[in-house]
Amino acid sequence: MTRRPGVSIVDLGLGNLKSVERALHDAGADPVVVSEPEEVAAAARLVVPGQGAFRDFARALDRGHRDALTEALGRGTPYLGICLGMHGLFEESDEAPGAKGLGHFRGRVVALSTERRDSETGARLKVPHMGWNVVQGDQAPFDEGGWFYFVHSYVCEPEDTSLTVGSAEYGGPFCAAVRSGNVLACQFHPEKSQGRGHALLRYFLKHFEAA
Amino acid sequence: MLARRIIPCLDVKHGRVVKGVQFVGLRDAGDPVECAARYSEGGADEITFLDIGASHEERPILLDVVSRTAAAVGVPLTVGGGVTRPADVRDLLNAGADKVAVNSAAVRDPALIEEIAGTWGRQVLVVAVDARRRPGGDAAGRGADGGPVFEVFTHGGRRGTGLDAIAWCQTVAKLGAGEILLTSMDRDGTCNGYDLELTRTVADGVSIPVVASGGVGTLEHIREGLVDGGADAALAASIFHDGVFSVAEVKGYLASKGVRVRPVNEGRGADG
């Protein structure tokens, strides 16, 4: 019998981790929720979910997680960021000017404009961007294209555009997933994206190993 | 591009799914966990639970049902009914709800909207608005007596508020609602179609997504709500519970009419 891969879900006190925990378990992992920086430092794999506001995320980093996460990323600990856990990898966000993300990737998180229009009907698009959308890319795990569940009002704009491995379309293309080294981060919610989400979590567990 | 969402709605009372006509005359329509799992497997984009018993003594029953349902579905779950305090939101989110719908309590205390959005983010907050068309009302102006054309009702449709539904929707959007669940009480359970005028006016009047609810009887009604009404998502109950149409039939029809939907077989068996 093979051991279930261990994965630590980082609890930054931002919203509900239950669906992430359940989805990782269903994908074959043995997830534990951690909230202490020492536990982050010791993790074999990190999953950083997050709903809510960038400022709260930055504050949670300042309460002791900034160094632990930065060091873990530096060591090549596999990291899966979801939504705010993706935003937090960047330097700053329009959502909370002055608040500092991890700065692992250069770039900003910017507001989805309510001036975006549907490319077919011309209708003004709603914000938050909420619901199922297609993510496509040139490489795994997005080379097949697939539908994922989104709910967000801000998007990441990496300075290095080659980081973007999955994009989606909402009145223009936006960055739906980034990947670099042992870091994978997505704007959508794999834990709410049924079969596709399940496949993405399995992909992370299978292909992302500690360096 | 974003797909329009199809959302089966389960009205839950005493831990069972029930369905009434114009908010009264309830009959049993099954076990909520089984229904939700079936719809999720069948291609539903989200599931909504409205606890219409909503008494605080029954809260533990609801939380248990929510928790078992959340474990059984792979799509987002919205839960509403009897949410009056931030602690109710916390309990529902902890039980596994992804979004929480607030109705009467938001009318009584609009600051609750800001408080919930401020604590958990606007994406968790659906404000449910039950609207009734007043006699003599005309969309071009005010109602016959100078009151609103569409009035907001609370307490499961039992209490009029005098509030104009359109203005109220704009207010909740401003205060921090992430989405509006808009129910036409006149159409609820009638199978006569959504109130398209109400839906269109609200959908055009706010910058957040609007879920149309109340009145679906045919496939064409759903297309009308999404296209003519401009709703971002279509919620329906009876047609699904009574087995009139499956989610797959709804989506097949919409796709044939050029409405963008997520295919029901999408991602099934997908593996990494």
XYZ file of C-alpha atoms in Angstrom:
483
model
C 0.000 0.000 0.000
C 1.404 3.377 -0.936
C 1.396 6.162 1.574
C -0.893 9.091 0.879
C 1.120 12.204 0.012
C 1.294 14.629 2.922
C 0.157 18.153 2.305
C -0.184 21.077 4.695
C -3.037 23.511 4.177
C -1.977 26.868 5.540
C -4.667 28.462 7.698
C -4.177 32.212 7.604
C -7.530 32.762 9.258
C -9.127 33.687 5.934
C -12.276 31.764 5.318
C -13.289 28.210 5.146
C -10.713 25.506 4.477
C -13.106 22.604 4.636
C -13.767 22.227 0.920
C -10.031 22.403 0.152
C -9.285 19.809 2.791
C -12.001 17.495 1.537
C -10.986 17.906 -2.109
C -7.326 17.119 -1.324
C -8.385 14.053 0.603
C -10.556 12.924 -2.317
C -7.578 13.487 -4.634
C -5.573 10.993 -2.594
C -3.640 13.191 -0.200
C -3.396 13.159 3.561
C -4.052 16.845 4.270
C -3.439 18.570 7.573
C -4.363 22.149 8.431
C -1.459 24.128 9.887
C -1.463 27.566 11.430
C 1.991 27.938 13.017
C 5.025 29.188 11.087
C 7.082 26.205 12.374
C 4.535 23.856 10.822
C 4.768 25.743 7.522
C 8.536 25.395 7.633
C 8.274 21.634 8.184
C 5.675 20.969 5.461
C 6.365 18.545 2.598
C 3.893 20.384 0.391
C 2.000 23.611 0.957
C -1.468 24.524 -0.163
C -2.380 28.137 0.448
C -6.057 28.786 -0.145
C -7.687 32.046 0.674
C -10.871 33.944 0.244
C -11.356 37.485 1.265
C -9.196 40.545 1.088
C -5.532 41.033 0.147
C -5.002 43.323 3.145
C -6.034 40.556 5.540
C -3.724 38.173 3.717
C -0.817 40.612 4.057
C -1.605 41.088 7.757
C -1.644 37.337 8.261
C 1.810 37.210 6.605
C 3.007 39.873 8.997
C 1.898 37.797 11.973
C 4.764 35.383 11.371
C 4.051 33.557 8.132
C 5.986 35.818 5.796
C 9.410 34.444 6.667
C 8.219 30.858 6.930
C 6.570 30.940 3.505
C 9.422 32.844 1.877
C 11.948 30.325 3.199
C 9.794 27.364 2.159
C 9.452 28.806 -1.351
C 13.205 29.442 -1.415
C 13.872 25.825 -0.507
C 11.605 24.611 -3.296
C 8.806 23.249 -1.124
C 5.915 22.502 -3.521
C 3.336 25.293 -3.247
C -0.190 25.377 -4.579
C -1.826 28.790 -4.270
C -5.549 29.201 -4.732
C -7.164 32.580 -5.403
C -5.798 34.820 -2.624
C -3.025 32.226 -2.186
C -2.092 33.096 -5.788
C -2.405 36.857 -5.306
C -0.181 36.681 -2.235
C 2.753 35.421 -4.342
C 2.940 38.799 -6.066
C 4.262 42.117 -4.791
C 1.193 44.277 -4.355
C -2.499 44.514 -5.068
C -4.780 47.342 -6.164
C -7.161 45.950 -3.573
C -4.983 47.157 -0.707
C -2.403 49.769 -1.747
C 0.695 49.594 0.413
C 0.076 46.057 1.684
C 2.915 43.699 0.767
C 2.526 40.236 -0.705
C 5.313 37.646 -0.655
C 6.884 39.120 -3.778
C 7.901 35.661 -4.974
C 6.831 36.770 -8.437
C 7.261 40.264 -9.785
C 4.013 41.902 -10.735
C 0.775 43.282 -9.375
C -2.749 42.203 -8.716
C -5.172 44.523 -10.492
C -8.931 45.096 -10.359
C -11.166 43.548 -12.997
C -12.706 46.547 -14.677
C -16.506 46.795 -14.793
C -15.929 48.335 -18.213
C -15.044 44.918 -19.615
C -17.548 43.888 -22.255
C -18.683 40.560 -23.607
C -16.816 40.067 -26.890
C -19.909 38.579 -28.548
C -22.850 40.546 -27.182
C -21.158 43.778 -26.114
C -22.914 43.554 -22.739
C -21.141 45.064 -19.745
C -19.597 42.246 -17.694
C -20.333 41.721 -14.034
C -17.761 41.892 -11.238
C -17.098 39.625 -9.355
C -16.346 37.279 -12.242
C -18.356 34.413 -10.830
C -18.991 30.999 -12.322
C -17.448 28.490 -14.721
C -14.965 29.519 -17.370
C -12.526 27.756 -19.692
C -8.819 27.735 -18.845
C -6.391 27.051 -21.680
C -2.652 26.885 -22.038
C 0.196 25.347 -24.004
C 1.399 22.988 -21.317
C 0.108 20.528 -18.760
C -2.152 20.600 -16.893
C -3.994 23.113 -19.068
C -3.089 21.929 -22.580
C -6.423 20.146 -22.953
C -8.444 23.143 -21.837
C -11.095 22.702 -19.179
C -13.829 24.391 -17.197
C -13.062 25.694 -13.719
C -15.050 27.641 -11.115
C -14.017 31.247 -10.523
C -15.102 33.889 -8.052
C -12.903 36.981 -7.877
C -12.741 40.702 -8.540
C -8.953 41.009 -9.000
C -6.455 39.310 -11.319
C -2.685 38.794 -11.279
C -0.492 40.495 -13.849
C 2.935 38.813 -13.750
C 5.763 40.956 -15.122
C 7.244 37.845 -16.687
C 4.385 36.771 -18.948
C 5.952 33.346 -19.458
C 4.840 32.477 -15.910
C 1.250 32.294 -17.132
C 0.453 28.682 -17.989
C -3.334 29.008 -18.091
C -5.453 31.880 -19.280
C -9.156 32.516 -19.403
C -11.287 35.049 -21.208
C -13.559 37.635 -19.626
C -13.897 40.634 -21.882
C -10.239 39.990 -22.759
C -7.737 37.366 -21.638
C -6.556 37.230 -18.041
C -4.042 35.161 -16.106
C -5.817 32.109 -14.624
C -2.766 30.113 -13.540
C 0.971 30.589 -13.091
C 3.719 28.030 -12.719
C 7.386 28.278 -11.978
C 9.630 25.662 -10.449
C 7.697 24.008 -7.663
C 5.023 26.686 -7.520
C 1.602 26.317 -9.125
C -1.059 28.914 -8.446
C -4.515 29.387 -9.818
C -7.136 32.087 -9.806
C -9.965 29.572 -9.905
C -11.052 27.132 -7.200
C -10.041 23.541 -7.987
C -11.814 22.430 -4.806
C -15.135 23.544 -6.316
C -14.441 22.529 -9.904
C -15.650 18.942 -9.869
C -13.714 16.522 -12.138
C -11.330 19.122 -13.576
C -10.475 20.438 -10.143
C -9.911 16.938 -8.859
C -7.569 16.256 -11.781
C -5.631 19.445 -11.102
C -5.118 18.550 -7.440
C -3.951 15.066 -8.433
C -1.575 16.614 -10.921
C -0.090 18.806 -8.195
C 0.289 15.866 -5.802
C 1.871 13.665 -8.460
C 4.230 16.065 -10.183
C 5.345 18.455 -7.470
C 7.955 16.915 -5.192
C 10.205 18.589 -2.668
C 13.550 19.519 -4.209
C -15.803 32.992 -21.745
C -17.917 32.686 -18.656
C -20.864 30.301 -18.928
C -24.377 31.033 -17.723
C -25.054 28.945 -14.651
C -27.889 26.497 -14.032
C -28.708 26.185 -10.339
C -31.172 23.662 -8.940
C -32.691 25.009 -5.747
C -33.692 22.885 -2.798
C -36.188 24.416 -0.391
C -35.518 22.563 2.836
C -37.881 22.237 5.792
C -37.367 19.928 8.784
C -34.409 18.443 6.879
C -36.476 17.504 3.793
C -36.803 19.084 0.344
C -40.243 20.655 -0.130
C -41.852 22.641 -2.893
C -44.781 25.040 -2.752
C -46.635 27.388 -5.082
C -46.241 31.114 -4.465
C -44.547 30.303 -1.153
C -47.418 28.168 0.274
C -48.881 24.633 -0.091
C -45.699 22.644 0.558
C -45.161 19.047 -0.495
C -42.293 16.649 0.102
C -39.762 16.322 -2.727
C -37.051 14.131 -1.212
C -33.803 13.936 0.712
C -31.647 17.048 0.234
C -28.313 15.225 0.220
C -29.463 12.726 -2.419
C -31.061 15.439 -4.555
C -27.995 17.667 -4.405
C -25.632 14.818 -5.269
C -27.800 13.802 -8.218
C -27.930 17.349 -9.584
C -24.192 17.864 -9.077
C -23.433 14.630 -10.960
C -25.931 15.619 -13.610
C -24.105 18.809 -14.520
C -25.552 21.487 -12.209
C -23.167 24.440 -11.908
C -24.062 25.191 -8.304
C -26.577 24.022 -5.744
C -28.694 26.326 -3.604
C -30.346 25.347 -0.315
C -32.971 27.572 1.218
C -34.000 26.565 4.718
C -37.608 27.685 4.768
C -38.323 26.304 8.236
C -35.522 28.507 9.492
C -36.310 28.339 13.181
C -33.329 28.442 15.459
C -34.318 25.193 17.178
C -33.819 23.434 13.852
C -30.402 24.940 13.172
C -28.483 21.776 14.105
C -30.565 19.783 11.587
C -29.736 22.260 8.845
C -26.022 22.369 9.680
C -25.887 18.577 9.555
C -27.658 18.511 6.189
C -25.327 21.223 4.836
C -22.287 19.342 6.015
C -23.406 16.053 4.439
C -24.401 17.816 1.224
C -21.121 19.691 0.938
C -19.340 16.344 1.184
C -21.507 14.915 -1.598
C -21.244 17.642 -4.238
C -18.258 18.868 -6.232
C -19.720 22.271 -7.089
C -20.341 25.387 -5.005
C -23.138 25.253 -2.440
C -25.148 28.294 -1.388
C -27.217 28.134 1.782
C -29.833 30.606 2.981
C -32.747 30.899 5.331
C -32.827 32.351 8.812
C -29.399 33.968 8.622
C -29.625 36.873 11.041
C -26.151 37.290 12.537
C -22.517 36.956 11.452
C -22.343 33.888 13.710
C -24.937 32.177 11.471
C -22.714 32.853 8.457
C -19.696 31.438 10.256
C -21.603 28.274 11.234
C -22.820 27.685 7.678
C -19.367 28.283 6.152
C -17.829 25.947 8.712
C -20.423 23.330 7.831
C -19.238 23.516 4.217
C -21.362 26.183 2.510
C -19.443 28.215 -0.068
C -21.894 31.111 -0.128
C -24.534 32.265 2.298
C -27.786 33.956 1.319
C -29.247 36.675 3.538
C -32.739 38.057 3.104
C -34.937 39.512 5.886
C -32.058 40.339 8.212
C -30.380 42.475 5.545
C -33.552 44.542 5.170
C -33.817 44.997 8.925
C -30.152 45.871 9.294
C -28.303 46.727 6.052
C -25.059 47.076 8.048
C -25.085 43.281 8.294
C -24.170 43.188 4.590
C -21.075 45.302 5.187
C -20.148 43.264 8.223
C -20.373 39.915 6.417
C -18.585 41.176 3.300
C -15.924 42.798 5.468
C -15.283 39.595 7.413
C -15.456 36.896 4.733
C -15.315 38.848 1.471
C -18.165 39.694 -0.843
C -17.858 36.428 -2.742
C -19.507 34.539 0.129
C -22.501 36.846 0.310
C -25.649 36.397 -1.729
C -28.448 38.798 -0.931
C -31.806 37.179 -1.631
C -34.530 39.574 -2.697
C -38.163 38.446 -2.872
C -40.119 40.909 -4.999
C -43.820 41.224 -5.661
C -45.408 43.275 -8.419
C -47.936 45.709 -6.987
C -51.323 46.139 -8.615
C -51.575 48.876 -11.207
C -47.790 49.095 -11.359
C -46.135 50.155 -14.561
C -42.422 49.701 -15.139
C -42.094 53.043 -16.856
C -42.932 54.923 -13.675
C -44.193 54.337 -10.214
C -47.042 52.131 -9.057
C -50.618 53.362 -9.251
C -50.449 54.777 -5.723
C -47.005 56.286 -6.099
C -45.341 53.312 -4.357
C -42.780 51.014 -6.014
C -43.772 48.750 -8.918
C -41.817 45.879 -7.404
C -41.917 45.734 -3.638
C -39.483 43.793 -1.448
C -41.100 41.218 0.847
C -39.403 39.484 3.757
C -40.069 36.657 6.192
C -40.699 34.076 3.477
C -42.896 36.470 1.538
C -45.207 37.259 4.442
C -44.152 40.812 5.184
C -44.192 43.815 2.840
C -41.457 46.378 3.380
C -42.475 49.283 1.134
C -38.964 49.085 -0.371
C -38.517 49.376 -4.122
C -36.884 46.110 -5.224
C -34.711 47.746 -7.891
C -33.374 50.406 -5.532
C -32.835 47.818 -2.807
C -30.783 45.634 -5.162
C -28.599 48.636 -6.005
C -28.170 49.374 -2.313
C -27.080 45.841 -1.419
C -24.638 45.778 -4.343
C -23.098 48.978 -3.034
C -22.921 47.666 0.542
C -20.982 44.545 -0.444
C -23.248 41.804 -1.796
C -21.387 39.512 -4.200
C -24.508 38.366 -5.973
C -28.278 38.879 -5.962
C -30.760 36.017 -5.871
C -33.868 37.640 -7.295
C -37.170 35.839 -6.822
C -40.452 36.922 -8.325
C -43.031 35.919 -5.717
C -45.793 36.284 -8.282
C -44.170 33.676 -10.487
C -42.778 31.316 -7.839
C -43.990 27.780 -8.490
C -46.426 28.870 -11.213
C -44.481 27.512 -14.208
C -45.359 30.710 -16.101
C -41.773 31.826 -16.586
C -39.514 34.326 -14.848
C -40.719 37.901 -14.451
C -38.517 39.159 -17.285
C -39.150 42.819 -16.678
C -38.101 42.536 -13.041
C -35.071 40.433 -13.972
C -33.930 42.723 -16.784
C -34.334 45.885 -14.742
C -32.280 44.524 -11.852
C -29.657 42.858 -14.084
C -29.091 46.137 -15.923
C -29.199 48.156 -12.725
C -26.384 46.459 -10.803
C -22.781 45.536 -11.637
C -22.830 42.238 -9.679
C -24.236 38.914 -10.945
C -27.977 38.300 -10.733
C -29.592 34.888 -10.337
C -33.147 34.733 -11.717
C -35.641 32.736 -9.689
C -39.335 31.972 -9.619
C -41.564 30.598 -12.339
C -39.661 28.207 -14.600
C -41.937 25.692 -16.328
C -40.316 25.185 -19.725
C -36.847 25.123 -21.276
C -37.644 28.295 -23.138
C -38.364 30.075 -19.837
C -34.769 29.470 -18.804
C -33.423 30.821 -22.087
C -35.659 33.886 -21.715
C -34.437 34.555 -18.171
C -30.798 34.410 -19.245
C -31.074 36.165 -22.605
C -34.099 38.483 -22.422
C -33.906 38.923 -18.652
C -30.109 39.283 -18.765
C -29.597 37.058 -15.711
C -26.162 35.543 -15.089
C -27.636 32.362 -13.693
C -30.979 30.594 -13.729
C -32.340 28.972 -10.598
C -35.181 26.466 -10.732
C -36.746 23.930 -8.393
C -39.942 22.163 -9.487
C -38.850 21.251 -13.008
C -35.882 19.392 -11.566
C -37.573 17.860 -8.505
C -40.566 16.684 -10.516
C -38.291 15.197 -13.157
C -39.836 17.386 -15.880
C -36.370 18.220 -17.186
C -32.845 17.177 -16.257
C -29.971 19.643 -16.016
C -28.592 17.972 -19.162
C -31.796 18.718 -21.073
C -31.727 22.335 -19.944
C -28.112 22.743 -21.010
C -28.645 20.911 -24.290
C -31.507 23.254 -25.124
C -29.557 26.383 -24.164
C -26.514 25.316 -26.168
C -28.729 24.673 -29.222
C -29.978 28.259 -28.866
C -26.466 29.668 -28.703
C -26.363 30.277 -24.932
C -22.938 29.478 -23.467
C -23.125 26.741 -20.837
C -20.617 24.362 -19.247
C -21.096 20.942 -20.921
C -22.541 18.385 -18.484
C -19.867 15.782 -19.212
C -17.051 18.285 -18.777
C -14.119 16.896 -16.856
C -15.776 13.608 -16.067
C -13.071 11.043 -15.555
C -10.416 13.687 -16.240
C -7.228 12.692 -14.497
C -3.770 14.056 -14.011
